[in-house]
mmCIF file of C-alpha atoms in Angstrom:
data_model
loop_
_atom_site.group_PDB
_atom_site.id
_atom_site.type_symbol
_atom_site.label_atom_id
_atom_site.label_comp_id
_atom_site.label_asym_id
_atom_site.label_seq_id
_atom_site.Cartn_x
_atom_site.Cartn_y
_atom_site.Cartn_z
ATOM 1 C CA UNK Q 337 128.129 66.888 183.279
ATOM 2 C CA UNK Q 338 130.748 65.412 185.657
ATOM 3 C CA UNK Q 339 133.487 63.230 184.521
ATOM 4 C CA UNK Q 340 135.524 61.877 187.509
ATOM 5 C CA UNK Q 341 138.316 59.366 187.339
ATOM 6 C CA UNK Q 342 139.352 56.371 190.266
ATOM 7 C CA UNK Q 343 142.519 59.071 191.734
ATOM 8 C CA UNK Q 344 139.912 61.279 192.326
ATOM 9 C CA UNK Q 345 140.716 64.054 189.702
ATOM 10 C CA UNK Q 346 138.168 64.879 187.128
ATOM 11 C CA UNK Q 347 136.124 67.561 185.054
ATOM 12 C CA UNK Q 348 132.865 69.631 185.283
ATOM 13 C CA UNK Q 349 131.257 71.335 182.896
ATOM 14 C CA UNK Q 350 127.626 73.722 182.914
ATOM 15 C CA UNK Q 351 126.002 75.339 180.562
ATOM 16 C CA UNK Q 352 123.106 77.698 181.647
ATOM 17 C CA UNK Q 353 121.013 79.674 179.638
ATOM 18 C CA UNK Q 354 119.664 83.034 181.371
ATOM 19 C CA UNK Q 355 116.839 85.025 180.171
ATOM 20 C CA UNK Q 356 116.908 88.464 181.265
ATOM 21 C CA UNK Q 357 113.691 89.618 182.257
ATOM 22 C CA UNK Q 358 114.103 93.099 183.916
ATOM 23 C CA UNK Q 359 116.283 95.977 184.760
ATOM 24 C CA UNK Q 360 117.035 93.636 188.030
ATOM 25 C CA UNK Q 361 118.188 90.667 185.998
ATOM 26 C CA UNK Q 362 119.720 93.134 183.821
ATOM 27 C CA UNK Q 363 121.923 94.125 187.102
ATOM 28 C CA UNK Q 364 122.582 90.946 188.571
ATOM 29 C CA UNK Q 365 123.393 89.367 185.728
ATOM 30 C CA UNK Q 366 126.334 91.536 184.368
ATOM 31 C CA UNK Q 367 129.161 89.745 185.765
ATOM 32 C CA UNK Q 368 129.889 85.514 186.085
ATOM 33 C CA UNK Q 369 132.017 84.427 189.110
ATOM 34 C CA UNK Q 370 132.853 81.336 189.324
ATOM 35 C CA UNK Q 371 134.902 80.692 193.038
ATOM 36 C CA UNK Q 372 137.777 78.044 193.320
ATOM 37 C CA UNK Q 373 140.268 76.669 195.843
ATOM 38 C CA UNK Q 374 144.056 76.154 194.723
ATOM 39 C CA UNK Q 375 145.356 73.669 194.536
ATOM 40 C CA UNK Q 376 142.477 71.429 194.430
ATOM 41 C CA UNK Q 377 140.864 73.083 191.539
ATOM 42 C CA UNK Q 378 140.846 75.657 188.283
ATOM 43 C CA UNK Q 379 138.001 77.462 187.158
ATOM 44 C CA UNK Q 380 137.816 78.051 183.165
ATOM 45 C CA UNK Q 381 135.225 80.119 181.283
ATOM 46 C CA UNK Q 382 134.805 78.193 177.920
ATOM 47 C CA UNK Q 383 132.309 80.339 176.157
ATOM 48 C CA UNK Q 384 129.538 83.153 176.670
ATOM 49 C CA UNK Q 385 127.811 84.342 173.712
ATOM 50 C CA UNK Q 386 124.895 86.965 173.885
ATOM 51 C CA UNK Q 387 121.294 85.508 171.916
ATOM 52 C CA UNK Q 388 119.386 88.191 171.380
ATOM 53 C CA UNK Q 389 115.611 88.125 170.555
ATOM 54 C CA UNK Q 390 115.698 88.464 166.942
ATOM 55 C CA UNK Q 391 117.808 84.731 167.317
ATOM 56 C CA UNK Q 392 121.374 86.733 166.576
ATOM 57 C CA UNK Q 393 123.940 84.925 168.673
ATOM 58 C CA UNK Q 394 126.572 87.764 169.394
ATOM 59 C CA UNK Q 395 130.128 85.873 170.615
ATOM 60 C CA UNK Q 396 131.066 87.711 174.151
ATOM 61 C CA UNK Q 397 135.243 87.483 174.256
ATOM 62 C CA UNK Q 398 135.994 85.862 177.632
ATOM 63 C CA UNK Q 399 139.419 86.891 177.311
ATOM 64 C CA UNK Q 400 139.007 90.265 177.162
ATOM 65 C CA UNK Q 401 136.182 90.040 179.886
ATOM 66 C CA UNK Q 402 137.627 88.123 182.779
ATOM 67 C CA UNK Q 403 140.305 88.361 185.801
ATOM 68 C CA UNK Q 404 141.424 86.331 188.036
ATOM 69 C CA UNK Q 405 142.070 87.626 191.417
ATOM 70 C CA UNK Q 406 141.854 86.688 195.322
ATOM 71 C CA UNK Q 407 138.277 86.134 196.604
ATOM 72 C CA UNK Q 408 138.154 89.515 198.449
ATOM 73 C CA UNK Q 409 134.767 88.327 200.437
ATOM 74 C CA UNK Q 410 136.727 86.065 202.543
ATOM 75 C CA UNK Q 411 138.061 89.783 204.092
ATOM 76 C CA UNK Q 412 134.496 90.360 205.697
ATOM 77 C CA UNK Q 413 135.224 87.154 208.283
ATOM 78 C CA UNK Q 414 138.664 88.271 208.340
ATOM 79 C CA UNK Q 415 139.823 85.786 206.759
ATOM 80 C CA UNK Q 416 142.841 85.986 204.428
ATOM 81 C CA UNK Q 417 143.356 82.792 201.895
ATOM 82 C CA UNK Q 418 145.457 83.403 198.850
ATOM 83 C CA UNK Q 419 144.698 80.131 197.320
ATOM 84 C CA UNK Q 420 141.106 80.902 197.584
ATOM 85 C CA UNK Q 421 140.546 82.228 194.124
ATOM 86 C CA UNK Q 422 137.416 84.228 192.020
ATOM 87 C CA UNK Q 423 137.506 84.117 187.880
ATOM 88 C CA UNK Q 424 134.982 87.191 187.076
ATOM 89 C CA UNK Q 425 133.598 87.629 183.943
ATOM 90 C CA UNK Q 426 132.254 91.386 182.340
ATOM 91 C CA UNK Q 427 129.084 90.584 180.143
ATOM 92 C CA UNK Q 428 128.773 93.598 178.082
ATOM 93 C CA UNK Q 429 125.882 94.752 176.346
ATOM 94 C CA UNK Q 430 122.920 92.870 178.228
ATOM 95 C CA UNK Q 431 119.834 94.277 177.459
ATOM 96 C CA UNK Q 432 116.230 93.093 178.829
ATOM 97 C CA UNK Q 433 115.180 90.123 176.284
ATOM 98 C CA UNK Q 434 118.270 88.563 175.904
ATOM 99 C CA UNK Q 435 119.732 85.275 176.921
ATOM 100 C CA UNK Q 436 122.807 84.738 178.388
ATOM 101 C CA UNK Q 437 124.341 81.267 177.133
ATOM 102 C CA UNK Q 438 127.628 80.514 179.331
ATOM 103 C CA UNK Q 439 129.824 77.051 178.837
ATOM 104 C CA UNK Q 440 131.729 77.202 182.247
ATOM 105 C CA UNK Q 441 134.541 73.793 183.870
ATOM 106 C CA UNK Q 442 135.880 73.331 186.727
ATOM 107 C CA UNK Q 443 139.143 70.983 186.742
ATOM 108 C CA UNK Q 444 139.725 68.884 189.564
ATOM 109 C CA UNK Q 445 143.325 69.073 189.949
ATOM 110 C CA UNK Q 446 143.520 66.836 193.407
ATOM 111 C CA UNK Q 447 141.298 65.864 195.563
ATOM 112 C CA UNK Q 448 140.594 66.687 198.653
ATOM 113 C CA UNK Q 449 140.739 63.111 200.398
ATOM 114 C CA UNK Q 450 143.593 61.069 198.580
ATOM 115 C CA UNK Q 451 141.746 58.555 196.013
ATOM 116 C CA UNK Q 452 138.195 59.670 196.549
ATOM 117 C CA UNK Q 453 135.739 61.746 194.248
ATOM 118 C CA UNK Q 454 134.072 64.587 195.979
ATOM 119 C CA UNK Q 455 131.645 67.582 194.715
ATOM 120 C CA UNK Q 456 128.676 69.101 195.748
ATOM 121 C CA UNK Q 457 125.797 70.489 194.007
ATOM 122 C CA UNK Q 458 122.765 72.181 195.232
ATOM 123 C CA UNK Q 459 119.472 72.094 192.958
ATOM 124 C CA UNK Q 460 118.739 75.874 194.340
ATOM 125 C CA UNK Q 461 119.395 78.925 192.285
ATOM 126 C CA UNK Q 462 118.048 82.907 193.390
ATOM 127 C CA UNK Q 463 116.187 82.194 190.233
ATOM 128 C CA UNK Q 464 113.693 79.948 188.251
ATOM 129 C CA UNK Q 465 114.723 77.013 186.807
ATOM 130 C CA UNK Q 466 112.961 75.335 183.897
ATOM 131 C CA UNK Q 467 115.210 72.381 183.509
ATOM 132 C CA UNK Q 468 118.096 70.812 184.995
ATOM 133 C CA UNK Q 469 120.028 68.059 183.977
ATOM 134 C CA UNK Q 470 122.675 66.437 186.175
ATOM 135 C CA UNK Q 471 125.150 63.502 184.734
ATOM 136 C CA UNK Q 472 128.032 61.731 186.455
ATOM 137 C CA UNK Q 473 130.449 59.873 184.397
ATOM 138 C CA UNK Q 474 132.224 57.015 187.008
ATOM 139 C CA UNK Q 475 134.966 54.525 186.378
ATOM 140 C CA UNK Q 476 133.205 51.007 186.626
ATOM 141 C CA UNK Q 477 135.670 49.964 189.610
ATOM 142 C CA UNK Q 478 134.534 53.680 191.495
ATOM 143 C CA UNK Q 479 130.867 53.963 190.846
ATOM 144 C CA UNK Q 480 129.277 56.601 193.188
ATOM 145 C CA UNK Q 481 127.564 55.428 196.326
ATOM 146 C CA UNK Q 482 124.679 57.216 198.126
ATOM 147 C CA UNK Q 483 125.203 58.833 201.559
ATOM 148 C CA UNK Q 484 122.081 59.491 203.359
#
């Protein structure tokens, strides 16, 4: 869900649901990174919580979990950004059957053009998706325009 207001500014929020299938999934999907630019925008994780196949919902403390720290991939294209930021999450205890609930949001904090709503968002994943939802929430005087 997107909420964006006329300056610009304005919220995201996802929730995914990932079902790990094998050892693989079981890998890849240990850790959450979520990427971010300062000042333009803050990455928060709101909740991840563990469901396990019995229907047990096991609370995962982000706190405890996640860092913030420099994007060090930036360093392969030599590239050196402070400002460009990673928040990393630890999901402990995975095991093959389980799903992976995750609330993540993004604040807009400026924008990068002075008055104008921007995001992108790719309907791709590595993975399968089932479903996928997508809502924008506009001021009347800024609805969204299509750019083709």
């Amino acid at each position: 869900m997107r909420v964006y207001r006329a300056d610009g500014t304005g919220e995201c929020q996802d929730e995914t649901f990932t079902k790990i299938l094998t050892e693989k999934g079981k890998r890849n999907n240990r850790t959450l990174a979520l990427s971010f630019m300062l000042p333009y925008s803050k990455e928060e994780i709101v909740s991840v919580e563990i469901l396990k196949p019995d229907g047990k919902a096991i609370p995962v403390d982000v706190t405890a979990n996640s860092k913030e720290s420099i994007d060090d991939s930036q360093m392969q294209m030599n590239i050196y950004d402070p400002d460009s930021r990673i928040l990393q999450m630890n999901i402990p205890k995975i095991e093959i059957g389980d799903v992976v609930h995750a609330i993540t949001r993004q604040t807009i904090l400026r924008p990068y053009i002075p008055g104008e709503y921007a995001e992108e968002n790719v309907f791709e994943a590595d993975g399968y998706i089932r479903h996928i939802s997508y809502e924008v929430h506009a001021p009347v005087d800024r609805p969204l325009k299509k750019i083709a």
